[in-house]
Amino acid sequence: MAKTATVKNSSRPVTVARNVLIVLGVIDLVRGIMHTFVLNWAAENIARIAPHPDALMLLGVFGNSNLLTGALYLLVALKAREIAGYILGIIPVAYLVGVVGIRLNGVSMQSEFNGKYMMLVYFVVCIVTFVYFIAARRREIER
């Protein structure tokens, strides 16, 4: 009898990935609120950037996309949990593409940007969970 590539969606790796995506969705919603509604405070106390109107406008726009990603992560986790692990793999790749684009344009930071430490943890969690998800799903399929 041939092995089938389907694995029940309630498997442990799917559940772990789903739960991590829920946490990241909530974090992105909080980031979105901070970047959009408490913008000046977040710029001064967390990012530690000069409150230049253009920088604040960019933070606000980024806050809008944080609200969007947070809502989408929650939607995927609750309605399409079987792809949650793959989304966790896409997240750091998308940010990496963005960093490459920024570097190619010669842009470098001058502020402390304290949010980078939280984002580093965010990416490590995505990568570790994605690797676990792929390895565990492969083991399930091989059984």
CSV table of C-alpha atoms in Angstrom, one decimal:
chain,number,residue,atom,x,y,z
A,1,MET,CA,0.0,0.0,0.0
A,2,ALA,CA,1.4,3.4,-1.0
A,3,LYS,CA,2.1,6.0,1.6
A,4,THR,CA,-0.1,9.0,1.5
A,5,ALA,CA,1.1,12.6,2.0
A,6,THR,CA,-2.0,13.6,4.0
A,7,VAL,CA,-1.6,13.9,7.7
A,8,LYS,CA,-4.4,14.8,10.1
A,9,ASN,CA,-4.6,18.6,10.7
A,10,SER,CA,-4.8,18.2,14.4
A,11,SER,CA,-1.3,16.8,14.6
A,12,ARG,CA,1.2,18.1,17.2
A,13,PRO,CA,3.3,20.1,14.7
A,14,VAL,CA,0.2,21.8,13.2
A,15,THR,CA,-1.0,22.7,16.8
A,16,VAL,CA,2.4,24.0,17.8
A,17,ALA,CA,2.7,26.1,14.6
A,18,ARG,CA,-0.9,27.4,15.0
A,19,ASN,CA,-0.3,28.4,18.6
A,20,VAL,CA,2.9,30.2,17.7
A,21,LEU,CA,1.2,32.0,14.9
A,22,ILE,CA,-1.6,33.1,17.3
A,23,VAL,CA,1.1,34.6,19.7
A,24,LEU,CA,2.8,36.3,16.8
A,25,GLY,CA,-0.6,37.6,15.6
A,26,VAL,CA,-1.3,39.2,19.0
A,27,ILE,CA,2.2,40.6,19.1
A,28,ASP,CA,1.7,42.2,15.6
A,29,LEU,CA,-1.6,43.7,16.8
A,30,VAL,CA,0.1,45.2,19.8
A,31,ARG,CA,2.9,46.5,17.5
A,32,GLY,CA,0.3,47.9,15.2
A,33,ILE,CA,-1.5,49.7,18.0
A,34,MET,CA,1.8,51.1,19.3
A,35,HIS,CA,3.0,52.2,15.8
A,36,THR,CA,-0.4,53.7,14.9
A,37,PHE,CA,-2.1,55.1,18.1
A,38,VAL,CA,0.8,55.7,20.5
A,39,LEU,CA,3.2,56.7,17.8
A,40,ASN,CA,5.1,59.5,19.5
A,41,TRP,CA,5.6,57.5,22.8
A,42,ALA,CA,6.8,54.4,20.9
A,43,ALA,CA,9.2,56.4,18.8
A,44,GLU,CA,10.7,58.1,21.8
A,45,ASN,CA,10.7,55.3,24.3
A,46,ILE,CA,11.1,52.1,22.3
A,47,ALA,CA,12.6,52.8,18.9
A,48,ARG,CA,14.5,55.8,20.2
A,49,ILE,CA,14.3,57.6,16.9
A,50,ALA,CA,14.1,61.4,16.4
A,51,PRO,CA,10.5,62.5,16.2
A,52,HIS,CA,10.9,63.8,12.6
A,53,PRO,CA,7.4,64.0,10.9
A,54,ASP,CA,8.6,61.8,8.0
A,55,ALA,CA,9.9,59.1,10.3
A,56,LEU,CA,6.7,59.2,12.4
A,57,MET,CA,4.6,58.9,9.2
A,58,LEU,CA,6.6,55.8,8.1
A,59,LEU,CA,6.2,54.3,11.6
A,60,GLY,CA,2.4,54.9,11.4
A,61,VAL,CA,2.2,53.3,8.0
A,62,PHE,CA,4.2,50.3,9.3
A,63,GLY,CA,1.7,50.2,12.1
A,64,ASN,CA,-1.1,49.7,9.6
A,65,SER,CA,0.7,46.8,8.1
A,66,ASN,CA,1.3,45.3,11.6
A,67,LEU,CA,-2.5,45.5,12.2
A,68,LEU,CA,-3.0,43.7,8.9
A,69,THR,CA,-0.4,41.0,9.5
A,70,GLY,CA,-1.7,40.4,13.0
A,71,ALA,CA,-5.2,40.0,11.8
A,72,LEU,CA,-4.1,37.7,9.0
A,73,TYR,CA,-2.0,35.5,11.3
A,74,LEU,CA,-5.0,35.1,13.6
A,75,LEU,CA,-7.2,34.3,10.7
A,76,VAL,CA,-4.8,31.7,9.3
A,77,ALA,CA,-4.3,30.2,12.7
A,78,LEU,CA,-8.1,29.9,13.4
A,79,LYS,CA,-9.4,29.0,9.9
A,80,ALA,CA,-6.5,27.5,7.9
A,81,ARG,CA,-4.3,26.0,10.7
A,82,GLU,CA,-2.7,23.4,8.4
A,83,ILE,CA,-0.7,26.2,6.6
A,84,ALA,CA,0.4,28.0,9.9
A,85,GLY,CA,3.8,26.3,9.8
A,86,TYR,CA,4.5,27.4,6.3
A,87,ILE,CA,3.5,31.0,7.1
A,88,LEU,CA,6.1,30.9,9.9
A,89,GLY,CA,8.7,30.1,7.2
A,90,ILE,CA,7.5,32.9,4.9
A,91,ILE,CA,7.7,35.6,7.6
A,92,PRO,CA,11.6,35.7,8.0
A,93,VAL,CA,12.1,35.3,4.3
A,94,ALA,CA,9.8,38.3,3.6
A,95,TYR,CA,11.7,40.5,6.1
A,96,LEU,CA,15.1,39.3,4.7
A,97,VAL,CA,14.0,40.4,1.2
A,98,GLY,CA,13.1,43.8,2.7
A,99,VAL,CA,16.5,44.1,4.5
A,100,VAL,CA,18.3,43.2,1.2
A,101,GLY,CA,16.3,46.0,-0.6
A,102,ILE,CA,17.1,48.5,2.1
A,103,ARG,CA,20.8,47.6,2.0
A,104,LEU,CA,20.9,47.8,-1.8
A,105,ASN,CA,19.7,51.3,-1.5
A,106,GLY,CA,22.4,52.3,0.9
A,107,VAL,CA,20.2,53.0,3.9
A,108,SER,CA,21.6,52.5,7.3
A,109,MET,CA,20.2,53.2,10.8
A,110,GLN,CA,21.4,56.1,12.9
A,111,SER,CA,19.0,55.6,15.8
A,112,GLU,CA,19.2,52.9,18.6
A,113,PHE,CA,16.1,51.2,17.2
A,114,ASN,CA,15.6,49.1,20.3
A,115,GLY,CA,12.8,47.1,18.6
A,116,LYS,CA,15.5,45.2,16.7
A,117,TYR,CA,16.0,42.9,19.8
A,118,MET,CA,12.4,42.0,20.0
A,119,MET,CA,12.4,41.4,16.2
A,120,LEU,CA,15.4,39.1,16.5
A,121,VAL,CA,13.5,36.9,19.0
A,122,TYR,CA,10.5,37.1,16.7
A,123,PHE,CA,12.5,35.7,13.8
A,124,VAL,CA,14.3,33.1,15.8
A,125,VAL,CA,10.9,31.8,17.0
A,126,CYS,CA,9.6,31.7,13.4
A,127,ILE,CA,12.6,29.9,12.1
A,128,VAL,CA,12.8,27.3,15.0
A,129,THR,CA,9.1,26.6,14.8
A,130,PHE,CA,9.2,26.3,11.0
A,131,VAL,CA,12.1,23.8,11.1
A,132,TYR,CA,10.4,21.8,13.9
A,133,PHE,CA,7.1,21.9,11.8
A,134,ILE,CA,8.8,20.6,8.6
A,135,ALA,CA,10.8,17.9,10.4
A,136,ALA,CA,7.9,16.7,12.5
A,137,ARG,CA,5.5,16.7,9.5
A,138,ARG,CA,8.0,14.7,7.5
A,139,ARG,CA,8.3,12.1,10.3
A,140,GLU,CA,4.5,11.9,10.4
A,141,ILE,CA,4.2,11.3,6.7
A,142,GLU,CA,6.9,8.6,6.8
A,143,ARG,CA,5.0,6.6,9.4
